[in-house]
Tab-separated table of C-alpha atoms in Angstrom:
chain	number	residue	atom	x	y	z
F	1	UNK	CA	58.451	-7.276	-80.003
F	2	UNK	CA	58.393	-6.186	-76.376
F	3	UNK	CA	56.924	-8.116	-73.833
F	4	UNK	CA	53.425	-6.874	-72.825
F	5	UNK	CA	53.146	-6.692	-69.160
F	6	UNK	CA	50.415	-8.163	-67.311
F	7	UNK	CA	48.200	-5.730	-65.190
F	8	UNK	CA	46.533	-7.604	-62.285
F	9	UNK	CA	42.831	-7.494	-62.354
F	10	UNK	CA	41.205	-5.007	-60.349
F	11	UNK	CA	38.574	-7.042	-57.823
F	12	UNK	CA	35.050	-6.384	-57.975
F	13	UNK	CA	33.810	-4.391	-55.041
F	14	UNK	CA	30.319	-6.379	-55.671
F	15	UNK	CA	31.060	-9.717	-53.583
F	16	UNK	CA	32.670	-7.870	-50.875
F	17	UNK	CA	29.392	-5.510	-50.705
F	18	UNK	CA	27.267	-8.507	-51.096
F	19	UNK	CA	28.712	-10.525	-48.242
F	20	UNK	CA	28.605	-7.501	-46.202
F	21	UNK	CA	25.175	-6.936	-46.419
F	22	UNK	CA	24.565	-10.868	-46.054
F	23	UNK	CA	26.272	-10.310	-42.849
F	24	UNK	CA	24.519	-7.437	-41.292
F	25	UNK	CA	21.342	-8.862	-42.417
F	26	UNK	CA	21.588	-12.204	-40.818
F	27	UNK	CA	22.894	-10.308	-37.889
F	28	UNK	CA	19.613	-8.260	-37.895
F	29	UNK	CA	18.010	-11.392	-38.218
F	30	UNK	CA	19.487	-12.836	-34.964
F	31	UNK	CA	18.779	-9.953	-33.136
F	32	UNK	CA	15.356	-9.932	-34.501
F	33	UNK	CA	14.873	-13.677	-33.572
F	34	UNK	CA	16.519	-12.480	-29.731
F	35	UNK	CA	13.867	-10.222	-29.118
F	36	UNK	CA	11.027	-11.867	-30.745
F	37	UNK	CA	12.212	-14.408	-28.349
F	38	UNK	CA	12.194	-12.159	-25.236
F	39	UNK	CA	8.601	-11.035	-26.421
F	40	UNK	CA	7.301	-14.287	-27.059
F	41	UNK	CA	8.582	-15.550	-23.702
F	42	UNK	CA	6.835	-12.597	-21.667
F	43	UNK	CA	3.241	-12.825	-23.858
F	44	UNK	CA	2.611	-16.659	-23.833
F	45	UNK	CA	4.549	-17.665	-20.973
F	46	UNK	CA	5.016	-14.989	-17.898
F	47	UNK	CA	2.314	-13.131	-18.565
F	48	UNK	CA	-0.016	-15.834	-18.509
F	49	UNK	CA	1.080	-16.807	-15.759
F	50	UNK	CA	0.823	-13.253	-13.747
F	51	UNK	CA	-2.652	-13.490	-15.067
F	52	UNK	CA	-3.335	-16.950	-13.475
F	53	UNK	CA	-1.076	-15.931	-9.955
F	54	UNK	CA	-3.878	-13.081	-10.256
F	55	UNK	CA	-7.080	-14.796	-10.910
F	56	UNK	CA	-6.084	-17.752	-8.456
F	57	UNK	CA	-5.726	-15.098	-5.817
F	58	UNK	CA	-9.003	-13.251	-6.233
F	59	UNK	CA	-10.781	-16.417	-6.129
F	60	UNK	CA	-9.304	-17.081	-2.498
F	61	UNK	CA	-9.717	-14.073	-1.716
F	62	UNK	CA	-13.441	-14.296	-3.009
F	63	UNK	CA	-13.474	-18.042	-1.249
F	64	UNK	CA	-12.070	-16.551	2.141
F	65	UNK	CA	-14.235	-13.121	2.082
F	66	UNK	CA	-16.341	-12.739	5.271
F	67	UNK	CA	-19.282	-10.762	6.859
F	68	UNK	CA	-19.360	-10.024	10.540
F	69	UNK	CA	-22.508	-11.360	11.523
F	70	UNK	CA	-25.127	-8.090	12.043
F	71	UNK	CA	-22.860	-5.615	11.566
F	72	UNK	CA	-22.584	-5.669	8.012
F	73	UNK	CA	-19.185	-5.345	7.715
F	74	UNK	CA	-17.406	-7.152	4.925
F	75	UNK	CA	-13.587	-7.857	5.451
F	76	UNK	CA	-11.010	-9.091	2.536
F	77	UNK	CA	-8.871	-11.879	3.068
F	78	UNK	CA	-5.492	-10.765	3.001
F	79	UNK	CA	-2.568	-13.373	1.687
F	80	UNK	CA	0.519	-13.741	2.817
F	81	UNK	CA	3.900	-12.138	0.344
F	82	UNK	CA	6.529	-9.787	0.487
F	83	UNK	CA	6.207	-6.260	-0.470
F	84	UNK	CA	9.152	-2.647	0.089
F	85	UNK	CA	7.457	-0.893	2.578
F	86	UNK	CA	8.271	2.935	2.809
F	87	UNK	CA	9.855	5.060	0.242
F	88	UNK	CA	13.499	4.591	-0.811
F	89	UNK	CA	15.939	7.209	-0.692
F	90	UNK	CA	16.149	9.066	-4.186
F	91	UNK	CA	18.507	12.234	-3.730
F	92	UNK	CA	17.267	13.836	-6.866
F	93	UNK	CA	13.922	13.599	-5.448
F	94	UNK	CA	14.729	14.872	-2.312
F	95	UNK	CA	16.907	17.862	-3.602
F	96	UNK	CA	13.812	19.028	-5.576
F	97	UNK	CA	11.633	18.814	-2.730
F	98	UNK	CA	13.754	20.627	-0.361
F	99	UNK	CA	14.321	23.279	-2.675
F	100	UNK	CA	10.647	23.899	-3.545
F	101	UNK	CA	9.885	23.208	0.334
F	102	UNK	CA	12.414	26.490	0.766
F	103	UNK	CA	11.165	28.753	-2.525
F	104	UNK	CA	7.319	28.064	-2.095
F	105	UNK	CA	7.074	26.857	2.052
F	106	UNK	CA	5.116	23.639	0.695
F	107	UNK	CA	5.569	20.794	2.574
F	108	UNK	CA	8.089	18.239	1.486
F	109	UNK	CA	5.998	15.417	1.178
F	110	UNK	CA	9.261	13.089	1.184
F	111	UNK	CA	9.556	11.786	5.071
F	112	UNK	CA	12.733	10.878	6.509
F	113	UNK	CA	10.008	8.553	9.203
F	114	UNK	CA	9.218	6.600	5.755
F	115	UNK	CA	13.379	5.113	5.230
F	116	UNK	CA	15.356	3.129	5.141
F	117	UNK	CA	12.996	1.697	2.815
F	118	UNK	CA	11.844	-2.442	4.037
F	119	UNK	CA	11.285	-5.000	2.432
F	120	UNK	CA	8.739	-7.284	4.668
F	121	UNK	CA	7.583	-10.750	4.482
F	122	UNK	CA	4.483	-11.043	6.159
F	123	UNK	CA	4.056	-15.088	6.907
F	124	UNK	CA	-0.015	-15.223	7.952
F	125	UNK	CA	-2.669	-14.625	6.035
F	126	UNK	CA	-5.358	-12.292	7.553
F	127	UNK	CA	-8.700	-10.266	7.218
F	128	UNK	CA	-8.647	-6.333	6.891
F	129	UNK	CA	-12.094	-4.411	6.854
F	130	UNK	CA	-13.051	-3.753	3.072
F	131	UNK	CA	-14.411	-0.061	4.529
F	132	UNK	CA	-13.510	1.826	7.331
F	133	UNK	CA	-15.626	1.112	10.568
F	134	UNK	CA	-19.319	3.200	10.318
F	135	UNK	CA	-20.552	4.819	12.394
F	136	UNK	CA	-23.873	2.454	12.853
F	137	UNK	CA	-21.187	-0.649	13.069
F	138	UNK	CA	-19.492	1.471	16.275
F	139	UNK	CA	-23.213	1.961	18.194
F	140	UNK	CA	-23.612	-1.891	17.357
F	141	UNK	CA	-20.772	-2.647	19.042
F	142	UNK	CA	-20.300	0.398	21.851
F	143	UNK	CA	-24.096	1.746	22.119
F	144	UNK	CA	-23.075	5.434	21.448
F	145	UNK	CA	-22.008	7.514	18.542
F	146	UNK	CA	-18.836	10.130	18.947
F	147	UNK	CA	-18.563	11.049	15.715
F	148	UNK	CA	-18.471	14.991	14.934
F	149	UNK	CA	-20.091	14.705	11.581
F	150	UNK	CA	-22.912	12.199	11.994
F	151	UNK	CA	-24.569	9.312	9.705
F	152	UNK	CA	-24.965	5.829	9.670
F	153	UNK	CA	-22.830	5.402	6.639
F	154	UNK	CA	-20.008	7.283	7.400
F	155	UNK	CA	-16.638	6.479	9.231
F	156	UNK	CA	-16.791	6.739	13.180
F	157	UNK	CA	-14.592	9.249	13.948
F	158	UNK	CA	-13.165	11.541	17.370
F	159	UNK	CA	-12.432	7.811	18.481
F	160	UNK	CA	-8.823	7.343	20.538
F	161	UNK	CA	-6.374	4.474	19.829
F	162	UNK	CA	-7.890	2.983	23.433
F	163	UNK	CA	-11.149	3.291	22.039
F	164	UNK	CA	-10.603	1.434	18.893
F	165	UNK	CA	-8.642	-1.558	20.841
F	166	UNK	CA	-12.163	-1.683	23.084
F	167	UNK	CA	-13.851	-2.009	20.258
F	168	UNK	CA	-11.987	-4.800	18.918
F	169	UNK	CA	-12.286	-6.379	22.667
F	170	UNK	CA	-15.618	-6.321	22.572
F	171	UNK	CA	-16.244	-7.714	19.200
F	172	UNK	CA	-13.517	-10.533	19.631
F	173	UNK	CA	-14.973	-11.634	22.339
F	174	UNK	CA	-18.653	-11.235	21.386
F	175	UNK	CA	-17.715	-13.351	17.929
F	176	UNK	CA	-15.505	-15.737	20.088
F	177	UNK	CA	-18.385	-16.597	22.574
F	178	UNK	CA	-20.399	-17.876	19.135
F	179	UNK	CA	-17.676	-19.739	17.524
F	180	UNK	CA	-17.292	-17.540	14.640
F	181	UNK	CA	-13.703	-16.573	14.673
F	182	UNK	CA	-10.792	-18.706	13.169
F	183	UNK	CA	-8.791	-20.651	15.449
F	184	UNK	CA	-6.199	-18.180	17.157
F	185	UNK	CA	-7.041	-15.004	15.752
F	186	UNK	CA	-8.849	-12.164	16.988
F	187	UNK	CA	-10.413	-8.870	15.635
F	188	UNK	CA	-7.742	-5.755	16.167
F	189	UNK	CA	-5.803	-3.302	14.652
F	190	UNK	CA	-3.779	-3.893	11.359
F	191	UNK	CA	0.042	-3.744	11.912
F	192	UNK	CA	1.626	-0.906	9.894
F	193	UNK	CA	3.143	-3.203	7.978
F	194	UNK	CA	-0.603	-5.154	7.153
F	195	UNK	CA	-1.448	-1.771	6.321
F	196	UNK	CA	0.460	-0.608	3.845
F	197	UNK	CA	1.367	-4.065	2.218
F	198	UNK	CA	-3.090	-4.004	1.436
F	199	UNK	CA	-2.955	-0.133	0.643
F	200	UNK	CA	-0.500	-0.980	-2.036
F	201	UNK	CA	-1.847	-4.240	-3.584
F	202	UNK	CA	1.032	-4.940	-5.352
F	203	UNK	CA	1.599	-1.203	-6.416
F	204	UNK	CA	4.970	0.097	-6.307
F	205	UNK	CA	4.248	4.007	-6.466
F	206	UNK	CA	2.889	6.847	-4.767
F	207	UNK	CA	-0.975	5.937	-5.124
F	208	UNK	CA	-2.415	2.441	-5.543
F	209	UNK	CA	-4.414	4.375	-8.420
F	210	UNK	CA	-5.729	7.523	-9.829
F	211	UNK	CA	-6.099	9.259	-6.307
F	212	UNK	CA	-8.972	11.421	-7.478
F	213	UNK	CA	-10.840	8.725	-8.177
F	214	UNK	CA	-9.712	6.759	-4.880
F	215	UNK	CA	-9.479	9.382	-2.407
F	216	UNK	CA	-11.678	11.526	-0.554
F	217	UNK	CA	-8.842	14.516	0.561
F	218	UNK	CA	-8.562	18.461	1.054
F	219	UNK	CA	-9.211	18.964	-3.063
F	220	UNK	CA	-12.087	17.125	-3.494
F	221	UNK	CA	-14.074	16.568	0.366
F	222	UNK	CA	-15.360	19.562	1.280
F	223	UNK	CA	-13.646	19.140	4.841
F	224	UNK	CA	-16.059	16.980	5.806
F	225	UNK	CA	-16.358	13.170	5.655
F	226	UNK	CA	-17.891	10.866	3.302
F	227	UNK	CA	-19.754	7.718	3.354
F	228	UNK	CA	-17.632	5.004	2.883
F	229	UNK	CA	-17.120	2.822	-0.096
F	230	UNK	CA	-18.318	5.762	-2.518
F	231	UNK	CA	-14.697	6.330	-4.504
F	232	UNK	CA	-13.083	3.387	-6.386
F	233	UNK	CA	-11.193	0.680	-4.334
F	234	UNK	CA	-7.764	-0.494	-4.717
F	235	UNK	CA	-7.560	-3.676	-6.933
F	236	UNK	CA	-7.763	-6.439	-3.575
F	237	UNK	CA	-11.387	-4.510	-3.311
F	238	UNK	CA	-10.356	-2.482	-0.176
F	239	UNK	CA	-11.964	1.272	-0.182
F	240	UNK	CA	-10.833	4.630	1.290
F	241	UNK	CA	-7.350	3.151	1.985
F	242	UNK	CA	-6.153	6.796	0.584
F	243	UNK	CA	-8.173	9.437	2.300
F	244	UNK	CA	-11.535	10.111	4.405
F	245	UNK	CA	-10.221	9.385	7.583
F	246	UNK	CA	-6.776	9.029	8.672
F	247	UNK	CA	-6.799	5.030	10.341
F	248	UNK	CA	-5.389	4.104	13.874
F	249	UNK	CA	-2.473	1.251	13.542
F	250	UNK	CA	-1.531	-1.018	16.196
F	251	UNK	CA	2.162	-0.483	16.389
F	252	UNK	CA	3.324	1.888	19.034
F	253	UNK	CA	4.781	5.302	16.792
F	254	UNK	CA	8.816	5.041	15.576
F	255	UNK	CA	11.107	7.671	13.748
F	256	UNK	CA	12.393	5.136	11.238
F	257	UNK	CA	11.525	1.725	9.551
F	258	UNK	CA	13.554	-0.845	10.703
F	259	UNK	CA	15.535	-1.509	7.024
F	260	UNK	CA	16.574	-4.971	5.502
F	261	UNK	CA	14.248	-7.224	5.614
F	262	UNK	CA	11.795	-8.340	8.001
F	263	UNK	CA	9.544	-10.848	8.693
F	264	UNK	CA	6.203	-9.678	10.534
F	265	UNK	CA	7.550	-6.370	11.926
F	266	UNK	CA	5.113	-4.878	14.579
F	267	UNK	CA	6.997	-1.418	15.765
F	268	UNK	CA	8.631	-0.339	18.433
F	269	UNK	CA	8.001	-1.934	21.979
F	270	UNK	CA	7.020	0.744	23.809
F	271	UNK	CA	6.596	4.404	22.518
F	272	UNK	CA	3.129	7.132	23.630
F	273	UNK	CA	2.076	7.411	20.002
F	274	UNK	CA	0.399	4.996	17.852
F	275	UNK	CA	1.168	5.011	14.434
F	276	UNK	CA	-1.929	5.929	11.742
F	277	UNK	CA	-2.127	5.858	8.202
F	278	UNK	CA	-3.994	6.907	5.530
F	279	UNK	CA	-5.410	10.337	4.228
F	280	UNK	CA	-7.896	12.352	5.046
F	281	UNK	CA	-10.694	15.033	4.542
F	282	UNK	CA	-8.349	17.943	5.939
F	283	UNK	CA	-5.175	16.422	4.376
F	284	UNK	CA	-3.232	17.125	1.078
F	285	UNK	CA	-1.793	14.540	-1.555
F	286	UNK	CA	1.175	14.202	-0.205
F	287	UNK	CA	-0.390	12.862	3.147
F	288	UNK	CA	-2.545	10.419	1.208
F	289	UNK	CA	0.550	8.402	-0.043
F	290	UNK	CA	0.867	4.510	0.416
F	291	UNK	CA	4.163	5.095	2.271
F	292	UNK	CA	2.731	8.322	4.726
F	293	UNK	CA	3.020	7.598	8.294
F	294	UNK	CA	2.737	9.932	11.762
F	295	UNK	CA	2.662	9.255	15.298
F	296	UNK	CA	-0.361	10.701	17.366
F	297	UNK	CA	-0.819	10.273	21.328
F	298	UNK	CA	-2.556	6.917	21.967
F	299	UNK	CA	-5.384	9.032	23.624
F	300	UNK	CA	-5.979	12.225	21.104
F	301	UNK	CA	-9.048	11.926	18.970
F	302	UNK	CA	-10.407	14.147	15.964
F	303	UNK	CA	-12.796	14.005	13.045
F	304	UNK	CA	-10.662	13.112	11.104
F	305	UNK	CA	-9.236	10.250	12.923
F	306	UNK	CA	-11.004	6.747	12.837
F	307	UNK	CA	-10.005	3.166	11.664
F	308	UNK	CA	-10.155	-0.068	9.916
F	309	UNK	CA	-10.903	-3.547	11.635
F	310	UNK	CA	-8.082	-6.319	11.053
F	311	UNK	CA	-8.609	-10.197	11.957
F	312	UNK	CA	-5.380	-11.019	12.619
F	313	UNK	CA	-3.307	-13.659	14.147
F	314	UNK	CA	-2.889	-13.489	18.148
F	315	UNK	CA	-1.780	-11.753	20.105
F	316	UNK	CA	-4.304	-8.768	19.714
F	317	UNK	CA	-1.989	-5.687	21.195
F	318	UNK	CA	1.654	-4.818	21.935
F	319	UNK	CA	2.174	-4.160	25.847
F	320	UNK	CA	1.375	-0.798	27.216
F	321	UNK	CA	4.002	1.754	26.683
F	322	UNK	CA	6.870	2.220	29.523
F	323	UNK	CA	6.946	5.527	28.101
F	324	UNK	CA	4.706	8.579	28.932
F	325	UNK	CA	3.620	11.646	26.995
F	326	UNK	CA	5.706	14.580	27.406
């Protein structure tokens, strides 16, 4: 009888499938246990946190708020942090916006003035006007009105750069003669830095918000100006920081941010333009933006130029320009 020949058993695909799918599922499950992990970690532990940075900061701001006595004017504690000032260089962005600036003749509203992007450490802690300076709060202080569009309520305006500072004199040392100002500071002009680090309040983009709803500018104002504190304010409770008037700065007027990183930056030391900020009645969007910055002559006034009160650490004013208009 011949020998019968032994065929070797053909495995069973079933274990191998089975310990393949074991396998991708408990890798699934890792990855599911990863993120869950990530998740977990943000909702009960950083983002609590943010939430108490936040609410610990609005009550010192609250805490620190103050009025000036009989002028009605409310200022916000500012504190101290670090912020990117200006608008970093994004070559996409700026092909676009020369190309539509050559098809359509819009403005590019990407400035060259606004780079190298900063980022600045401001050390001090100080006080910025929650509204722009009224027009009844300038006759307090200066016992005459030059605004072209008049009203109590609404920002002072065709004031200079030298007439601002004057005001601030005259306050600081009205306020200093009754004891009512902190040790070493004095009222003046924010730095362009100050500025923009409370225009943002922690934003990062164009807008510190929905800028119809913030901002009084060419769509929306009529060309005129508006009383202040009407549209919504950022979220540190400061109004107008987007449009109305277009705010004097204390630093003298430079083509470029200084880049790196800074600690208190407070412009060039001598220029014949001060810097402003801000938007404005007669201005488009793209002038209404966080990061938007011009030089005009320390002396030229307008209606739509006015300005925001800072208490601020001392000294009150870089020294007078070596440099005279053209």
């Amino acid at each position: 009888m011949p020998e019968e020949t032994s065929i070797p058993p053909t495995p069973d695909p079933a274990p191998a499938a089975a310990r393949a799918r074991r396998f991708w599922l408990r890798a699934l499950a890792v990855v599911a246990l990863v993120v869950l992990g990530f998740v977990g970690w943000h909702y009960l532990v950083e983002l609590p946190a943010e939430r108490r940075a936040a609410a610990e900061l609005a009550a010192k701001r609250a805490k620190n708020a103050r009025t000036i006595h009989g002028l009605n004017l409310d200022l916000v504690w500012i504190a101290p942090g670090t912020f990117r000032m200006g608008t970093p260089q994004n070559f996409l962005a700026k092909w676009f916006y020369d190309t539509r600036e050559k098809l359509t003749k819009k403005p590019n509203p990407i400035n060259e003035n606004e780079r190298p992007a900063t980022w600045v450490t401001l050390t001090r802690p100080f006080w910025l006007g929650r509204t722009e300076v009224t027009q009844a709060q300038w006759t307090a202080v200066m016992g005459s009105n030059p605004s072209h569009f008049k009203g109590d309520d609404l920002p002072v305006e065709d004031v200079s750069s030298n007439d601002a500072m004057e005001f601030c004199r005259k306050l600081t040392e009205r306020e200093r003669a009754a004891g009512r100002l902190p040790a070493g500071y004095g009222y003046t002009l924010p730095t362009e830095a100050q500025w923009e680090y409370a225009c943002r309040a922690g934003t990062t983009g164009d807008y510190a918000g929905d800028l119809d709803a913030m901002a009084w500018y060419d769509k929306n104002s009529g060309n005129t100006t508006h009383p202040v504190g009407m549209k919504k304010a950022n979220t540190w409770g400061l109004y107008d920081m987007h449009g109305n008037v277009v705010e004097w700065c204390l630093d003298w007027y430079g083509d470029k941010l200084p880049g790196g990183e800074v600690m208190n930056p407070s412009g060039p030391a001598s220029e014949w333009r001060r810097s402003v900020r801000s938007g404005c009645g007669n201005g488009g969007a793209s002038r209404a933006r966080s990061a938007f910055r011009v030089g005009i002559g320390r002396g030229d006034i307008g209606w739509f130029i006015g300005f925001r009160l800072a208490l601020a650490p001392a000294p009150q004013a870089p020294a007078s320009p070596a440099v005279s208009a053209p």
